[in-house]
Coordinates of C-alpha atoms and ligand atoms in Angstrom, one line a residue:
X1 CA 24.1 -9.1 -8.3
X2 CA 22.6 -6.1 -7.7
X3 CA 18.9 -4.6 -7.7
X4 CA 17.3 -4.8 -11.4
X5 CA 14.0 -3.2 -11.8
X6 CA 11.5 -2.6 -14.6
X7 CA 11.5 1.0 -15.8
X8 CA 8.0 2.1 -17.2
X9 CA 10.4 4.7 -18.9
X10 CA 11.9 2.8 -21.3
X11 CA 10.1 -0.5 -20.9
X12 CA 13.0 -2.6 -19.4
X13 CA 14.5 -4.0 -16.7
X14 CA 17.7 -1.9 -15.6
X15 CA 20.0 -2.1 -12.7
X16 CA 19.1 0.3 -9.9
X17 CA 21.4 3.0 -9.2
X18 CA 20.1 5.8 -7.1
X19 CA 21.6 9.7 -7.7
X20 CA 23.3 9.2 -4.3
X21 CA 24.9 6.0 -3.5
X22 CA 23.3 4.5 -0.4
X23 CA 20.1 6.6 0.0
X24 CA 16.6 6.1 -2.1
X25 CA 14.2 9.1 -2.2
X26 CA 11.0 6.9 -3.0
X27 CA 7.3 8.8 -4.1
X28 CA 4.2 6.8 -4.3
X29 CA 0.7 8.5 -4.9
X30 CA -1.4 7.6 -2.1
X31 CA -5.0 7.0 -1.9
X32 CA -7.7 10.0 -2.6
X33 CA -9.4 9.8 0.5
X34 CA -12.9 10.2 -0.7
X35 CA -14.1 6.8 0.4
X36 CA -12.5 3.5 1.8
X37 CA -9.7 2.3 -0.2
X38 CA -10.5 -1.0 -1.9
X39 CA -8.2 -4.1 -2.1
X40 CA -6.9 -3.3 -5.6
X41 CA -5.1 0.0 -4.0
X42 CA -3.9 -2.4 -1.4
X43 CA -2.2 -4.3 -3.9
X44 CA -0.3 -1.4 -4.9
X45 CA 0.5 -0.6 -1.7
X46 CA 1.7 -3.6 -0.6
X47 CA 3.7 -4.0 -3.7
X48 CA 5.4 -0.7 -2.6
X49 CA 5.7 -1.9 0.7
X50 CA 7.5 -4.9 0.0
X51 CA 9.6 -2.7 -2.6
X52 CA 10.6 -0.2 0.3
X53 CA 11.2 -3.4 2.8
X54 CA 13.6 -4.8 0.3
X55 CA 15.4 -1.5 -0.4
X56 CA 16.1 -1.2 3.4
X57 CA 17.1 -5.1 3.7
X58 CA 19.5 -4.2 0.9
X59 CA 21.1 -1.4 2.8
X60 CA 19.4 1.8 1.6
X61 CA 18.7 4.6 3.5
X62 CA 15.1 5.2 2.2
X63 CA 12.9 8.1 1.9
X64 CA 9.3 7.2 1.5
X65 CA 6.8 9.6 0.6
X66 CA 3.5 9.0 0.3
X67 CA 0.6 11.7 -0.5
X68 CA -2.9 11.9 0.8
X69 CA -5.1 13.4 -2.0
X70 CA -7.5 15.4 0.3
X71 CA -8.6 18.0 -2.4
X72 CA -9.6 16.8 -5.7
X73 CA -13.0 16.4 -7.9
X74 CA -13.8 13.3 -6.1
X75 CA -13.4 14.6 -2.5
X76 CA -14.9 17.9 -3.1
X77 CA -17.9 16.1 -4.7
X78 CA -18.2 13.8 -1.6
X79 CA -18.1 16.9 0.9
X80 CA -20.9 18.7 -1.2
X81 CA -22.9 15.6 -1.5
X82 CA -22.7 14.9 2.8
X83 CA -22.8 19.1 3.2
X84 CA -19.6 19.0 4.8
X85 CA -16.7 21.0 5.1
X86 CA -13.9 19.4 3.0
X87 CA -11.2 18.9 5.8
X88 CA -14.4 17.1 8.0
X89 CA -15.5 14.9 5.2
X90 CA -11.8 13.6 4.3
X91 CA -10.7 13.0 8.4
X92 CA -12.7 9.5 8.4
X93 CA -11.2 8.0 5.5
X94 CA -7.7 9.1 6.5
X95 CA -8.4 7.5 9.8
X96 CA -9.6 4.5 8.1
X97 CA -6.6 4.1 5.4
X98 CA -4.5 4.1 8.3
X99 CA -5.9 1.6 10.1
X100 CA -6.2 -0.7 7.1
X101 CA -2.4 -0.2 6.1
X102 CA -1.8 -1.0 9.6
X103 CA -3.9 -4.0 9.4
X104 CA -2.0 -5.2 6.3
X105 CA 1.3 -4.4 8.1
X106 CA 2.3 -2.0 5.4
X107 CA 5.4 0.0 7.1
X108 CA 4.7 3.8 7.8
X109 CA 6.0 6.2 5.0
X110 CA 8.7 8.8 6.3
X111 CA 5.9 11.3 5.7
X112 CA 2.0 11.4 4.6
X113 CA 1.7 14.9 3.4
X114 CA -1.8 16.3 2.4
X115 CA -2.4 18.2 -0.5
X116 CA -4.2 20.8 1.2
X117 CA -1.0 21.5 3.5
X118 CA 1.4 22.0 0.7
X119 CA -0.5 24.8 -1.3
X120 CA 2.1 27.3 -1.3
X121 CA 4.7 25.1 -3.1
X122 CA 2.0 24.5 -5.4
X123 CA 1.4 28.1 -6.2
X124 CA 5.1 28.5 -6.7
X125 CA 5.5 25.7 -9.1
X126 CA 2.2 27.3 -11.0
X127 CA 3.9 30.9 -10.9
X128 CA 7.2 29.0 -12.2
X129 CA 5.5 27.6 -15.4
X130 CA 3.7 30.7 -16.4
X131 CA 6.6 32.6 -16.1
X132 CA 8.5 30.0 -18.2
X133 CA 5.6 29.9 -20.8
X134 CA 4.6 26.5 -20.8
X135 CA 1.2 27.3 -18.4
X136 CA -1.3 29.9 -19.4
X137 CA -4.4 31.3 -18.0
X138 CA -7.4 30.1 -19.7
X139 CA -10.7 32.5 -20.6
X140 CA -12.5 30.3 -17.5
X141 CA -10.1 31.1 -15.2
X142 CA -7.9 28.4 -14.6
X143 CA -4.2 27.7 -15.1
X144 CA -3.5 25.1 -18.0
X145 CA -0.1 23.3 -18.6
X146 CA 0.6 23.7 -22.6
X147 CA 1.7 20.2 -24.1
X148 CA 3.1 21.4 -27.0
X149 CA 5.4 23.5 -25.0
X150 CA 7.0 20.4 -24.0
X151 CA 8.5 18.4 -26.2
X152 CA 9.2 15.3 -24.2
X153 CA 4.9 14.9 -23.4
X154 CA 4.1 11.4 -23.9
X155 CA 7.4 9.9 -23.0
X156 CA 6.3 7.7 -20.4
X157 CA 3.1 6.4 -21.6
X158 CA 4.5 6.0 -25.3
X159 CA 1.5 7.8 -26.5
X160 CA 1.3 8.2 -30.2
X161 CA 2.6 12.1 -31.4
X162 CA -0.1 12.0 -34.0
X163 CA -2.8 11.5 -31.5
X164 CA -1.2 14.0 -29.3
X165 CA -1.3 17.0 -32.0
X166 CA -4.7 16.0 -32.8
X167 CA -6.0 16.8 -29.0
X168 CA -3.5 19.6 -28.1
X169 CA -5.6 22.4 -29.5
X170 CA -8.4 21.6 -27.1
X171 CA -7.7 21.3 -23.2
X172 CA -9.3 19.2 -20.1
X173 CA -10.1 20.7 -16.8
X174 CA -11.0 17.2 -15.1
X175 CA -9.0 15.7 -12.6
X176 CA -9.0 12.1 -14.6
X177 CA -9.5 11.8 -18.1
X178 CA -9.0 9.4 -20.7
X179 CA -5.8 8.3 -23.1
X180 CA -7.6 9.8 -25.8
X181 CA -7.7 12.8 -24.1
X182 CA -4.1 13.8 -24.4
X183 CA -4.5 17.5 -24.7
X184 CA -3.5 20.8 -22.3
X185 CA -4.5 19.7 -18.6
X186 CA -5.5 21.9 -16.1
X187 CA -2.9 23.1 -13.2
X188 CA -5.0 25.1 -11.2
X189 CA -8.7 25.3 -11.5
X190 CA -10.5 28.7 -10.7
X191 CA -12.6 28.6 -7.8
X192 CA -16.3 27.6 -8.2
X193 CA -19.4 28.1 -5.7
X194 CA -18.8 24.5 -4.5
X195 CA -15.5 24.7 -3.8
X196 CA -15.9 27.5 -1.9
X197 CA -19.0 26.3 0.0
X198 CA -16.5 23.0 1.4
X199 CA -13.6 25.3 1.9
X200 CA -11.8 24.3 -1.0
X201 CA -10.2 27.2 -2.4
X202 CA -7.2 29.4 -1.9
X203 CA -5.9 32.7 -2.9
X204 CA -3.1 32.8 -5.7
X205 CA -1.6 35.5 -7.8
X206 CA -3.0 34.0 -10.9
X207 CA -6.6 33.7 -9.1
X208 CA -8.4 32.2 -6.8
X209 CA -9.1 28.5 -6.8
X210 CA -7.4 25.0 -6.2
X211 CA -4.7 22.8 -7.4
X212 CA -5.2 20.4 -10.0
X213 CA -4.9 16.5 -8.7
X214 CA -1.4 15.8 -11.1
X215 CA -0.1 19.5 -9.8
X216 CA -0.4 18.5 -6.3
X217 CA 2.2 15.2 -6.5
X218 CA 5.1 17.2 -8.2
X219 CA 4.7 19.9 -5.7
X220 CA 4.7 18.0 -2.6
X221 CA 7.6 15.4 -4.1
X222 CA 9.9 18.2 -5.1
X223 CA 9.1 20.4 -2.0
X224 CA 9.8 17.0 0.3
X225 CA 12.7 15.7 -1.1
X226 CA 14.2 19.0 -1.6
X227 CA 14.2 19.7 1.6
X228 CA 15.2 16.2 2.7
X229 CA 18.2 15.6 0.5
X230 CA 18.5 19.0 -1.3
X231 CA 17.9 17.3 -4.8
X232 CA 14.8 18.0 -7.3
X233 CA 15.2 14.4 -8.8
X234 CA 13.3 11.7 -7.3
X235 CA 15.0 8.0 -7.8
X236 CA 11.8 5.9 -7.9
X237 CA 8.3 6.8 -8.4
X238 CA 5.6 4.2 -7.9
X239 CA 1.8 3.7 -8.1
X240 CA -0.7 1.7 -10.0
X241 CA -0.9 1.0 -14.1
X242 CA -3.6 3.0 -14.2
X243 CA -1.8 6.3 -13.1
X244 CA 1.1 6.0 -16.0
X245 CA -1.6 8.2 -17.9
X246 CA -2.7 10.9 -17.7
X247 CA -1.2 11.4 -14.2
X248 CA 2.3 10.5 -14.1
X249 CA 2.7 12.1 -17.7
X250 CA 1.7 15.1 -16.3
X251 CA 3.8 14.7 -13.3
X252 CA 6.7 14.7 -15.3
X253 CA 5.8 17.5 -17.9
X254 CA 5.4 20.0 -14.7
X255 CA 8.3 19.1 -12.9
X256 CA 10.6 18.6 -15.6
X257 CA 9.5 21.9 -17.1
X258 CA 9.9 23.7 -13.9
X259 CA 13.1 22.1 -12.9
X260 CA 14.5 22.0 -16.4
X261 CA 16.0 18.4 -15.6
X262 CA 15.6 15.7 -18.0
X263 CA 13.8 13.4 -15.1
X264 CA 11.2 13.6 -12.7
X265 CA 11.9 10.3 -11.2
X266 CA 14.8 7.9 -12.6
X267 CA 12.7 4.9 -12.3
X268 CA 8.9 4.5 -12.9
X269 CA 7.2 1.4 -11.8
X270 CA 3.9 0.3 -11.9
X271 CA 1.9 -2.4 -10.0
X272 CA -0.7 -3.7 -12.5
X273 CA -4.2 -4.6 -11.6
X274 CA -6.4 -6.8 -9.4
X275 CA -9.4 -8.0 -10.8
X276 CA -12.1 -9.9 -8.4
X277 CA -13.2 -12.6 -9.9
X278 CA -15.8 -15.6 -9.5
X279 CA -17.8 -17.2 -6.9
X280 CA -19.2 -15.6 -3.4
X281 CA -16.5 -13.1 -3.1
X282 CA -17.7 -11.0 -6.5
X283 CA -21.3 -12.0 -5.5
X284 CA -21.0 -10.6 -2.0
X285 CA -19.0 -7.6 -2.7
X286 CA -19.5 -6.6 -6.6
X287 CA -16.6 -5.2 -7.5
X288 CA -15.3 -3.3 -4.6
X289 CA -13.5 -5.3 -1.8
X290 CA -12.1 -3.1 1.0
X291 CA -9.5 -4.3 3.1
X292 CA -12.3 -3.8 6.1
X293 CA -14.7 -6.3 4.3
X294 CA -11.5 -8.9 4.4
X295 CA -11.0 -7.9 8.1
X296 CA -14.7 -8.4 9.0
X297 CA -14.3 -11.7 7.4
X298 CA -11.7 -13.2 9.4
X299 CA -9.1 -13.0 6.9
X300 CA -5.4 -12.9 8.4
X301 CA -3.6 -10.1 7.2
X302 CA -0.5 -12.1 6.5
X303 CA -2.8 -14.5 4.0
X304 CA -3.6 -11.1 2.0
X305 CA -0.1 -10.5 1.9
X306 CA 0.7 -14.0 1.0
X307 CA -1.9 -13.5 -2.2
X308 CA -0.9 -10.4 -3.3
X309 CA 3.0 -11.5 -3.1
X310 CA 2.6 -14.6 -4.8
X311 CA 1.8 -13.0 -8.2
X312 CA 4.7 -11.0 -9.6
X313 CA 3.4 -7.0 -9.3
X314 CA 3.6 -6.4 -13.2
X315 CA 1.2 -9.5 -13.8
X316 CA -2.5 -9.0 -13.5
X317 CA -4.2 -10.9 -10.1
X318 CA -7.1 -12.7 -10.2
X319 CA -8.6 -12.1 -6.2
X320 CA -11.0 -15.3 -6.2
X321 CA -12.1 -17.3 -3.2
X322 CA -10.0 -20.2 -4.1
X323 CA -6.9 -18.0 -4.3
X324 CA -7.9 -16.6 -1.0
X325 CA -8.8 -19.9 1.0
X326 CA -5.2 -21.2 -0.5
X327 CA -3.4 -18.3 0.9
X328 CA -5.3 -18.7 4.2
X329 CA -4.2 -22.0 4.7
X330 CA -0.6 -21.1 3.6
X331 CA -0.4 -18.3 5.8
X332 CA -1.6 -20.7 8.7
X333 CA 0.9 -22.8 7.8
X334 CA 3.4 -20.2 8.2
X335 CA 2.0 -19.1 11.1
X336 CA 2.4 -22.3 12.8
X337 CA 6.1 -23.0 11.8
X338 CA 7.2 -19.5 13.3
X339 CA 5.5 -20.2 16.7
X340 CA 7.1 -23.7 16.5
X341 CA 10.7 -22.4 15.5
X342 CA 10.3 -19.7 18.4
X343 CA 9.5 -22.5 20.8
X344 CA 12.0 -25.4 19.6
X345 CA 14.8 -23.7 17.1
X346 CA 17.1 -22.8 19.9
X347 CA 18.9 -26.0 19.3
X348 CA 22.9 -26.4 18.8
X349 CA 22.5 -26.5 14.8
X350 CA 24.9 -27.9 12.6
X351 CA 26.1 -27.7 8.8
X352 CA 22.9 -28.6 7.9
X353 CA 20.7 -26.0 9.6
X354 CA 23.7 -23.5 8.3
X355 CA 23.1 -24.5 4.7
X356 CA 19.2 -24.3 5.1
X357 CA 19.6 -21.1 6.3
X358 CA 22.3 -19.7 3.6
X359 CA 19.6 -21.0 0.8
X360 CA 17.0 -19.4 2.2
X361 CA 18.8 -15.9 2.0
X362 CA 20.7 -16.4 -1.4
X363 CA 17.4 -17.4 -2.6
X364 CA 15.3 -14.7 -1.5
X365 CA 18.0 -11.9 -2.4
X366 CA 18.3 -13.6 -6.0
X367 CA 14.5 -13.3 -6.3
X368 CA 13.8 -9.8 -4.9
X369 CA 17.2 -8.7 -6.8
X370 CA 15.3 -9.8 -10.3
X371 CA 12.6 -7.1 -10.4
X372 CA 10.9 -7.9 -7.1
X373 CA 9.9 -11.5 -8.0
X374 CA 7.8 -12.1 -5.1
X375 CA 6.4 -15.4 -6.6
X376 CA 10.0 -17.1 -6.2
X377 CA 10.6 -15.4 -2.5
X378 CA 7.7 -16.6 -1.3
X379 CA 8.5 -20.5 -3.0
X380 CA 11.9 -20.2 -1.0
X381 CA 10.2 -19.5 2.3
X382 CA 8.1 -22.5 2.0
X383 CA 11.0 -24.5 0.5
X384 CA 12.6 -23.7 3.7
X385 CA 9.8 -24.2 6.2
X386 CA 9.6 -28.0 4.6
X387 CA 13.5 -28.2 5.4
X388 CA 13.4 -26.5 8.6
X389 CA 10.7 -28.6 10.0
X390 CA 12.6 -31.8 8.8
X391 CA 15.4 -30.6 10.8
X392 CA 13.5 -29.5 14.2
X393 CA 11.8 -33.5 13.8
X394 CA 15.3 -34.4 13.9
X395 CA 16.2 -32.3 16.8
X396 CA 18.9 -30.6 14.9
X397 CA 17.2 -27.3 14.4
X398 CA 19.3 -24.1 15.3
X399 CA 20.0 -20.4 15.8
X400 CA 20.8 -20.2 12.1
X401 CA 17.3 -21.1 11.2
X402 CA 16.1 -18.7 13.4
X403 CA 18.0 -15.8 12.4
X404 CA 17.2 -16.9 8.5
X405 CA 13.3 -16.8 9.5
X406 CA 13.6 -13.6 10.8
X407 CA 15.2 -12.0 7.8
X408 CA 13.1 -13.1 5.5
X409 CA 9.7 -12.8 7.5
X410 CA 10.9 -8.8 8.1
X411 CA 10.8 -8.7 4.3
X412 CA 7.6 -10.6 3.5
X413 CA 5.9 -10.7 6.5
X414 CA 3.3 -13.2 5.1
X415 CA 2.9 -15.7 8.3
X416 CA -0.5 -15.9 9.6
X417 CA -1.8 -16.3 13.4
X418 CA -2.1 -19.7 14.2
X419 CA -5.9 -19.2 13.2
X420 CA -8.9 -21.0 14.6
X421 CA -8.4 -22.0 18.3
X422 CA -9.5 -25.5 18.7
X423 CA -7.8 -26.6 21.9
X424 CA -10.0 -28.6 24.2
X425 CA -9.6 -27.4 27.7
X426 CA -9.4 -29.6 30.5
X427 CA -12.4 -30.4 32.7
X428 CA -12.5 -28.3 35.9
X429 CA -9.4 -26.0 34.7
X430 CA -9.2 -22.5 36.1
X431 CA -8.0 -19.7 34.7
X432 CA -7.0 -16.1 36.3
X433 CA -6.8 -12.7 34.4
X434 CA -4.1 -13.0 32.6
X435 CA -2.8 -16.1 30.4
X436 CA -0.2 -18.6 32.2
X437 CA 2.9 -18.7 29.5
X438 CA 2.4 -21.7 27.1
X439 CA -1.2 -21.8 28.0
X440 CA -2.5 -19.0 26.3
X441 CA -4.8 -20.8 23.7
X442 CA -6.5 -22.9 26.6
X443 CA -6.8 -19.5 28.5
X444 CA -8.9 -17.9 25.7
X445 CA -11.0 -20.8 24.9
X446 CA -11.9 -20.7 28.9
X447 CA -12.7 -17.2 28.8
X448 CA -14.7 -17.3 25.7
X449 CA -16.8 -19.8 27.3
X450 CA -17.3 -17.8 30.2
X451 CA -18.1 -15.1 27.7
X452 CA -20.7 -17.2 26.3
X453 CA -22.3 -17.8 30.0
X454 CA -22.4 -13.9 30.8
X455 CA -24.5 -13.6 27.9
X456 CA -26.9 -16.3 28.5
X457 CA -27.1 -14.6 31.9
X458 CA -27.4 -11.3 30.3
X459 CA -24.4 -9.9 31.9
X460 CA -23.3 -7.9 28.9
X461 CA -21.0 -5.5 30.7
X462 CA -18.8 -8.7 31.7
X463 CA -18.9 -10.3 28.4
X464 CA -17.6 -6.9 26.6
X465 CA -14.9 -6.9 29.5
X466 CA -13.8 -10.8 28.4
X467 CA -13.8 -9.7 25.0
X468 CA -11.7 -6.7 25.7
X469 CA -9.3 -8.9 28.0
X470 CA -9.2 -11.2 25.0
X471 CA -8.3 -8.9 22.4
X472 CA -5.7 -7.5 24.4
X473 CA -3.7 -10.9 24.4
X474 CA -4.3 -11.1 20.4
X475 CA -7.5 -13.1 20.5
X476 CA -10.7 -12.4 18.7
X477 CA -13.8 -13.3 19.2
X478 CA -16.5 -14.0 16.5
X479 CA -19.8 -14.5 16.8
X480 CA -22.0 -16.3 14.2
X481 CA -25.4 -18.0 14.0
X482 CA -23.6 -21.3 14.4
X483 CA -22.3 -20.1 17.9
X484 CA -19.2 -18.2 19.1
X485 CA -15.3 -18.7 18.2
X486 CA -12.2 -17.8 19.7
X487 CA -9.7 -16.7 16.8
X488 CA -6.0 -16.0 17.5
X489 CA -5.4 -13.1 15.8
X490 CA -1.9 -11.7 16.7
X491 CA 1.5 -13.0 15.1
Ligands
ZN1 ZN1 0.6 11.3 -7.9

């Protein structure tokens, strides 16, 4: 059995075969850094993280590129409104993106190219397209791609050809446009005063201006994958379904017209939408929930991963209070099991433990090879926990359980910290600055009580020092009207 993936190009599940056996070039459209990425963006990034981890666990060497869109209509608008240079404006959102991504345990890509650092390859790409006669300079000074010069246009999004002909007489200069607007799209936008004011304009042989959004991904992908593997066709290109048209359609047109290849990427994968539904969640956040909203709400990142992977990436996911509560409970149970296994899992084992371990590997492999079936992989993990707990209860746990768990945990990574710390500390206990081995929880509870005393005595520097010390050992203090509680946040 080998990995099979649903290819949007052709709309069918196909066996995955990279251009070069053993290695995979993987390009994922990253965030536009004009704002905090919302949980819907992170659903896509989590699906890509699962794919990346599964490719690596399957033995592939993965070269993963995720771009950061730091120049486009939205970033320029944001910088203009704030009266800041583009570079200054996007910095905080780039930092925030990485912070949120790490919190959600999304693995580092091999490289995070910023569009503004790849202007030269973008200019070369436009020059190449002009030379081939598939691009032209409009009377507004911008350069456009002529879609009627590229017969394969519409192949990915399966646009109606009639619709295309109707639209092809016109053109569009906005970075984002609707499906009805299948028409010549902008490659290079002539500089406007707003662009100049925020430092978003560059000299080019075909006129001063700045790249269109679609051009950026083609240029960065071709440049980086060329440098790394010496090829001009990607193995996998992924993103959210909202990118199929126009973004990915336009990327294909530019790239294939430039390279002369049949494909820009051989496999196109798209993650479905996430919708925020019902209850407190939507009331509180409207339709925009960011990863930092969840973190501030004390949600464990393992629970967010679990919630996302419990729905197949090609199905739309309703993000509800109930769903999140169930995922929090699930992640907490997995976290407890993880701790138990680390503590008690070193027994001699035996054929039963070996069989349970082998079943986990087989089931997770089968699930993820089947178009990255997260829900089935997660179900296999819970089955394993139930069986393994039974063996541990009977004193028949063993190293095989530990090894199998670590393998699956390294792919799904959905276990939570042990959550709320409720252990009582015996009267008269005294602790030092470092937690004694095996008594971390009692230590944290004791110190958080000392912090409450310090605050009452208005000794805020001491209270802050205690908070930092707890944090350094993976505990977080959460103050609310009801009082203060200490929560274990590290795995
Ligand atoms: Zn892109």
